[in-house]
Short mmCIF file of C-alpha atoms and ligand atoms in Angstrom, two decimals:
data_model
loop_
_atom_site.label_atom_id
_atom_site.label_comp_id
_atom_site.label_asym_id
_atom_site.label_seq_id
_atom_site.Cartn_x
_atom_site.Cartn_y
_atom_site.Cartn_z
CA MET A 16 -79.30 -33.78 -75.39
CA LEU A 17 -80.26 -32.10 -78.74
CA ILE A 18 -77.44 -30.68 -80.68
CA ALA A 19 -78.46 -28.27 -83.70
CA GLN A 20 -75.88 -27.78 -86.37
CA LEU A 21 -75.91 -25.05 -88.54
CA THR A 22 -73.21 -24.70 -91.12
CA ASP A 23 -72.00 -22.66 -94.08
CA THR A 24 -74.17 -19.64 -93.70
CA HIS A 25 -72.03 -17.34 -95.75
CA VAL A 26 -73.61 -14.11 -94.36
CA ARG A 27 -73.19 -11.02 -96.59
CA LEU A 28 -73.94 -7.51 -96.10
CA PRO A 29 -77.33 -6.53 -96.66
CA GLY A 30 -77.88 -5.93 -100.45
CA ARG A 31 -75.01 -8.17 -101.31
CA LEU A 32 -75.83 -11.63 -102.87
CA ALA A 33 -73.33 -14.66 -102.53
CA TYR A 34 -72.22 -15.63 -105.81
CA GLY A 35 -74.66 -12.92 -107.41
CA VAL A 36 -77.58 -15.13 -106.69
CA VAL A 37 -78.02 -16.16 -102.86
CA ASP A 38 -79.41 -13.90 -100.28
CA THR A 39 -77.62 -15.68 -97.38
CA GLY A 40 -78.79 -13.20 -94.65
CA ALA A 41 -82.35 -13.86 -95.43
CA TYR A 42 -81.74 -17.71 -95.51
CA LEU A 43 -79.95 -17.20 -92.00
CA GLU A 44 -82.89 -15.39 -90.80
CA ARG A 45 -85.41 -18.27 -91.61
CA ALA A 46 -82.90 -20.78 -90.17
CA ALA A 47 -82.92 -18.85 -86.97
CA ALA A 48 -86.71 -18.60 -86.88
CA ARG A 49 -86.78 -22.56 -87.43
CA LEU A 50 -84.35 -23.02 -84.42
CA ARG A 51 -86.53 -20.69 -82.23
CA ALA A 52 -89.65 -22.71 -83.24
CA LEU A 53 -88.35 -26.17 -82.74
CA SER A 54 -89.86 -28.17 -79.94
CA PRO A 55 -88.20 -29.61 -77.98
CA ARG A 56 -85.73 -26.73 -78.03
CA PRO A 57 -82.08 -27.64 -79.06
CA ASP A 58 -79.71 -27.32 -76.07
CA VAL A 59 -76.91 -25.92 -78.15
CA VAL A 60 -76.12 -24.55 -81.72
CA LEU A 61 -72.82 -25.89 -83.31
CA VAL A 62 -71.88 -23.55 -86.37
CA THR A 63 -69.32 -25.55 -88.36
CA GLY A 64 -67.62 -22.73 -90.37
CA ASP A 65 -68.31 -20.33 -93.09
CA LEU A 66 -70.62 -18.07 -90.99
CA THR A 67 -69.33 -15.24 -93.22
CA ASP A 68 -68.60 -15.20 -97.06
CA PHE A 69 -65.51 -12.75 -96.76
CA ASP A 70 -64.50 -12.84 -93.13
CA LYS A 71 -65.69 -9.17 -92.93
CA PRO A 72 -66.24 -7.71 -89.30
CA GLU A 73 -69.66 -6.47 -90.63
CA GLU A 74 -70.49 -9.84 -91.98
CA TYR A 75 -69.80 -11.26 -88.59
CA GLY A 76 -71.94 -8.56 -86.87
CA ARG A 77 -74.72 -9.28 -89.09
CA PHE A 78 -74.31 -13.24 -88.20
CA ARG A 79 -74.58 -12.08 -84.68
CA SER A 80 -77.49 -9.97 -85.07
CA LEU A 81 -79.48 -12.42 -86.80
CA THR A 82 -78.78 -15.13 -84.24
CA ALA A 83 -79.17 -12.92 -81.42
CA GLN A 84 -82.70 -13.98 -80.33
CA LEU A 85 -81.60 -17.59 -80.05
CA PRO A 86 -82.19 -18.70 -76.45
CA MET A 87 -79.47 -21.31 -76.68
CA PRO A 88 -75.62 -21.09 -76.66
CA ILE A 89 -73.78 -20.79 -80.03
CA TYR A 90 -70.35 -22.60 -80.48
CA PRO A 91 -68.80 -21.57 -83.83
CA VAL A 92 -65.45 -22.58 -85.37
CA PRO A 93 -64.02 -20.86 -88.52
CA GLY A 94 -64.24 -22.27 -92.01
CA ASN A 95 -62.26 -21.35 -95.09
CA HIS A 96 -64.34 -17.98 -95.87
CA ASP A 97 -63.76 -17.00 -92.17
CA SER A 98 -60.65 -16.78 -90.32
CA SER A 99 -59.29 -17.49 -86.69
CA THR A 100 -58.70 -13.97 -86.04
CA GLY A 101 -61.99 -12.75 -87.43
CA LEU A 102 -63.98 -15.33 -85.34
CA ARG A 103 -62.13 -14.37 -82.27
CA ALA A 104 -62.81 -10.66 -82.59
CA ALA A 105 -66.48 -11.27 -83.48
CA PHE A 106 -66.95 -13.97 -80.50
CA PRO A 107 -64.93 -12.57 -77.71
CA GLU A 108 -66.86 -15.13 -75.22
CA ILE A 109 -65.63 -17.98 -77.59
CA ALA A 110 -62.14 -16.35 -77.93
CA ALA A 111 -62.22 -16.65 -74.03
CA ARG A 112 -62.64 -20.53 -74.03
CA ALA A 113 -59.68 -21.11 -76.67
CA SER A 114 -56.07 -20.60 -75.48
CA GLY A 115 -53.46 -18.35 -77.33
CA GLY A 116 -53.45 -15.04 -78.63
CA PRO A 117 -55.88 -12.95 -81.12
CA ASP A 118 -54.45 -14.56 -84.11
CA SER A 119 -54.20 -18.19 -82.75
CA LYS A 120 -56.56 -21.06 -83.90
CA VAL A 121 -59.87 -21.05 -82.07
CA ASN A 122 -59.68 -24.80 -80.64
CA TYR A 123 -62.09 -25.17 -77.34
CA VAL A 124 -63.69 -27.65 -75.46
CA VAL A 125 -67.49 -27.08 -74.16
CA GLU A 126 -67.82 -29.10 -70.72
CA GLU A 127 -70.95 -27.93 -69.48
CA HIS A 128 -73.54 -30.42 -71.29
CA ALA A 129 -74.14 -33.97 -71.42
CA VAL A 130 -72.22 -34.47 -74.68
CA ARG A 131 -68.64 -32.98 -74.33
CA LEU A 132 -67.99 -30.62 -77.47
CA VAL A 133 -64.67 -30.30 -79.01
CA MET A 134 -64.50 -27.73 -81.33
CA LEU A 135 -61.77 -27.68 -83.94
CA ASP A 136 -60.30 -24.75 -86.00
CA SER A 137 -59.35 -26.38 -89.69
CA SER A 138 -58.95 -22.94 -91.27
CA VAL A 139 -55.84 -22.11 -93.04
CA ARG A 140 -55.47 -18.33 -93.56
CA GLY A 141 -56.08 -17.53 -97.33
CA LYS A 142 -56.31 -21.01 -98.37
CA PRO A 143 -59.50 -23.15 -99.14
CA HIS A 144 -58.35 -26.47 -97.75
CA GLY A 145 -58.34 -27.26 -94.09
CA GLU A 146 -55.45 -28.47 -91.71
CA LEU A 147 -55.30 -28.82 -87.85
CA GLY A 148 -51.63 -29.01 -87.53
CA ARG A 149 -49.43 -31.12 -85.12
CA ARG A 150 -49.90 -28.84 -81.92
CA ALA A 151 -53.69 -28.95 -82.36
CA LEU A 152 -53.59 -32.57 -82.86
CA ALA A 153 -51.66 -33.15 -79.71
CA TRP A 154 -53.89 -30.82 -77.88
CA LEU A 155 -56.82 -32.79 -78.96
CA ASP A 156 -55.39 -36.10 -77.86
CA GLY A 157 -54.57 -34.45 -74.63
CA GLN A 158 -58.21 -33.27 -74.23
CA LEU A 159 -59.69 -36.71 -75.18
CA ALA A 160 -57.09 -38.27 -72.63
CA VAL A 161 -58.53 -36.32 -69.65
CA ALA A 162 -62.10 -37.26 -69.89
CA PRO A 163 -62.39 -40.73 -71.36
CA GLU A 164 -65.68 -41.52 -69.58
CA ARG A 165 -67.54 -38.62 -71.20
CA PRO A 166 -69.31 -39.16 -74.53
CA THR A 167 -67.77 -36.63 -76.78
CA LEU A 168 -68.66 -34.82 -80.37
CA ILE A 169 -65.80 -33.43 -82.30
CA ALA A 170 -67.02 -30.63 -84.56
CA LEU A 171 -64.72 -28.89 -87.34
CA HIS A 172 -65.49 -27.38 -90.87
CA HIS A 173 -63.37 -29.30 -93.21
CA PRO A 174 -64.52 -33.17 -93.79
CA PRO A 175 -61.45 -35.52 -93.03
CA PHE A 176 -62.93 -37.83 -95.90
CA LEU A 177 -63.80 -37.95 -99.47
CA THR A 178 -67.27 -37.40 -100.71
CA GLY A 179 -66.77 -37.94 -104.55
CA ILE A 180 -67.43 -34.36 -105.23
CA ARG A 181 -64.06 -33.86 -106.60
CA HIS A 182 -63.54 -29.90 -106.53
CA MET A 183 -64.59 -30.33 -102.70
CA ASP A 184 -62.49 -33.13 -102.10
CA VAL A 185 -59.30 -31.47 -103.20
CA GLN A 186 -59.74 -28.86 -100.41
CA ASN A 187 -60.73 -31.20 -97.64
CA LEU A 188 -58.74 -31.80 -94.35
CA ALA A 189 -55.01 -32.05 -95.39
CA ASP A 190 -54.13 -33.97 -92.14
CA ALA A 191 -57.07 -36.37 -91.97
CA ALA A 192 -54.82 -39.63 -91.39
CA ALA A 193 -53.24 -37.89 -88.26
CA LEU A 194 -56.81 -37.07 -86.99
CA GLU A 195 -58.19 -40.61 -87.54
CA GLU A 196 -55.11 -41.89 -85.60
CA VAL A 197 -55.96 -39.62 -82.53
CA VAL A 198 -59.55 -40.44 -82.70
CA ALA A 199 -58.98 -44.23 -82.90
CA LYS A 200 -57.26 -43.92 -79.34
CA HIS A 201 -60.47 -42.69 -77.82
CA PRO A 202 -63.56 -44.78 -77.73
CA GLN A 203 -65.56 -42.14 -76.06
CA VAL A 204 -65.65 -40.12 -79.29
CA LEU A 205 -69.34 -40.68 -80.43
CA GLY A 206 -68.59 -39.11 -83.98
CA LEU A 207 -67.68 -36.17 -85.89
CA VAL A 208 -69.59 -33.23 -87.59
CA CYS A 209 -68.39 -31.17 -90.28
CA GLY A 210 -69.53 -28.68 -93.02
CA HIS A 211 -67.74 -27.23 -95.97
CA VAL A 212 -69.61 -29.37 -98.46
CA HIS A 213 -73.06 -27.98 -98.12
CA ARG A 214 -74.97 -31.08 -98.17
CA ALA A 215 -75.90 -33.74 -96.01
CA VAL A 216 -73.13 -36.59 -96.25
CA THR A 217 -72.66 -39.80 -93.85
CA THR A 218 -69.61 -41.90 -93.77
CA SER A 219 -67.53 -43.42 -90.99
CA PHE A 220 -64.27 -42.33 -89.56
CA ALA A 221 -61.87 -44.01 -87.26
CA GLY A 222 -64.94 -46.47 -86.69
CA ARG A 223 -67.40 -43.71 -85.74
CA PRO A 224 -70.00 -42.07 -87.42
CA ALA A 225 -69.09 -38.89 -89.48
CA THR A 226 -71.48 -36.50 -90.99
CA ILE A 227 -71.54 -33.49 -93.25
CA GLY A 228 -74.35 -30.90 -92.32
CA PRO A 229 -76.72 -29.74 -95.01
CA ALA A 230 -76.62 -25.87 -95.56
CA PRO A 231 -79.51 -23.45 -94.80
CA ALA A 232 -78.99 -21.68 -98.11
CA HIS A 233 -77.32 -22.96 -101.34
CA ALA A 234 -76.07 -26.49 -101.56
CA VAL A 235 -72.99 -27.67 -103.53
CA SER A 236 -74.34 -29.55 -106.52
CA LEU A 237 -74.36 -33.40 -106.11
CA ALA A 238 -71.87 -33.87 -108.91
CA LEU A 239 -69.93 -37.07 -108.83
CA GLY A 240 -68.54 -37.12 -112.27
CA PRO A 241 -64.69 -36.74 -112.30
CA ASP A 242 -64.98 -33.42 -114.59
CA ALA A 243 -68.06 -31.99 -113.09
CA PRO A 244 -67.39 -28.00 -112.72
CA PRO A 245 -67.80 -26.42 -109.52
CA SER A 246 -71.64 -25.53 -109.23
CA PHE A 247 -74.28 -25.05 -106.75
CA HIS A 248 -78.13 -25.63 -106.70
CA MET A 249 -80.95 -24.10 -104.61
CA GLU A 250 -81.77 -27.19 -103.04
CA PRO A 251 -84.20 -27.25 -99.72
CA PRO A 252 -82.46 -25.35 -97.00
CA ALA A 253 -81.54 -27.52 -93.93
CA MET A 254 -79.63 -28.15 -90.78
CA SER A 255 -78.55 -31.17 -88.73
CA LEU A 256 -80.37 -32.21 -85.25
CA HIS A 257 -77.86 -34.70 -83.51
CA ARG A 258 -79.85 -36.32 -80.74
CA PHE A 259 -77.97 -37.94 -78.04
CA ALA A 260 -79.71 -40.67 -76.05
CA ASP A 261 -78.98 -44.22 -74.64
CA GLY A 262 -75.38 -43.55 -75.21
CA ARG A 263 -75.89 -42.92 -78.99
CA LEU A 264 -76.24 -40.21 -81.46
CA ALA A 265 -79.20 -40.07 -83.84
CA THR A 266 -78.71 -37.53 -86.54
CA HIS A 267 -81.73 -35.97 -88.36
CA THR A 268 -81.84 -33.70 -91.17
CA SER A 269 -84.21 -30.80 -90.34
CA PHE A 270 -85.37 -28.98 -93.53
CA ILE A 271 -86.29 -25.30 -93.09
CA GLY A 272 -89.76 -25.00 -94.41
CA PRO A 273 -92.46 -23.66 -94.78
CA TYR A 274 -93.61 -27.15 -95.74
CA ASP A 275 -97.21 -28.24 -95.54
CA GLY A 276 -98.18 -30.41 -92.40
CA PRO A 277 -98.38 -31.91 -89.88
CA TYR A 278 -100.98 -34.46 -90.77
CA PRO A 279 -102.36 -36.73 -88.49
CA PHE A 280 -102.06 -40.47 -89.07
CA PHE A 281 -104.92 -41.63 -86.93
CA ASP A 282 -108.41 -40.16 -86.43
CA ALA A 283 -110.39 -39.63 -83.34
CA HIS A 284 -111.02 -43.39 -83.00
CA ASN A 285 -107.47 -44.47 -83.57
CA ARG A 286 -108.11 -45.58 -86.89
CA LEU A 287 -105.97 -45.04 -89.78
CA VAL A 288 -106.75 -41.80 -91.68
CA GLY A 289 -108.00 -42.71 -95.22
CA GLU A 290 -108.39 -46.51 -94.62
CA ASP A 291 -111.51 -48.09 -96.50
FE1 FE2 B 10 -69.06 -23.06 -97.23
#
């Protein structure tokens, strides 16, 4: 199974630039084209939050129209720039998978693929930090308990770990320790995938791999100094591709080009190209 992870697209209305600089809609268009061109084709696309920049219905509408040509299902969760309510209204088919009413958190499980996907809503209305809450953690524990044999991937927006980028670390997942306790009980969890930090980061969490996916538009600056001011760079746009095989996940960073290539290593006589 091949799982694409797109995150932090921050879509705005046409003509509006994120932070006055970034044409995020155009970047999403390129990411969607890349997803369509990938071979083999990913089975699913996870969108780990911040689909929109300002949680406006029209921004969700634009996200949907820019991704409408994708042949694979899209499974989103809200980030701090979105809201549970906004995402439910824009994705009724996702709202139907989650329990609760129109303002409830969008926690849901996707059962129909080789890897069981547990999608967690870490958004807190009007706040930049994330929190799952006791009820959602109990729900997660129960969901993991009913399928102990099924390889499972957990996706959420806010990383439950520090990255060293201080202005982001102060707005990560508040109840990370409680989440780690739940995950530790369930060996079938292959790993966790997050967004929020707009750059590729890898660590471990409850003994499992935990990654932050890179962004298809602006990257949060790699500023590890204690007093570094919040800023972003226009680094190469990218997404994660998580390949599940032989019981393991291998996570690739897939840059969204165009880039030169492919160039062959070997010529028609199976000799290394350029060898003297
Ligand atoms: Fe973001």
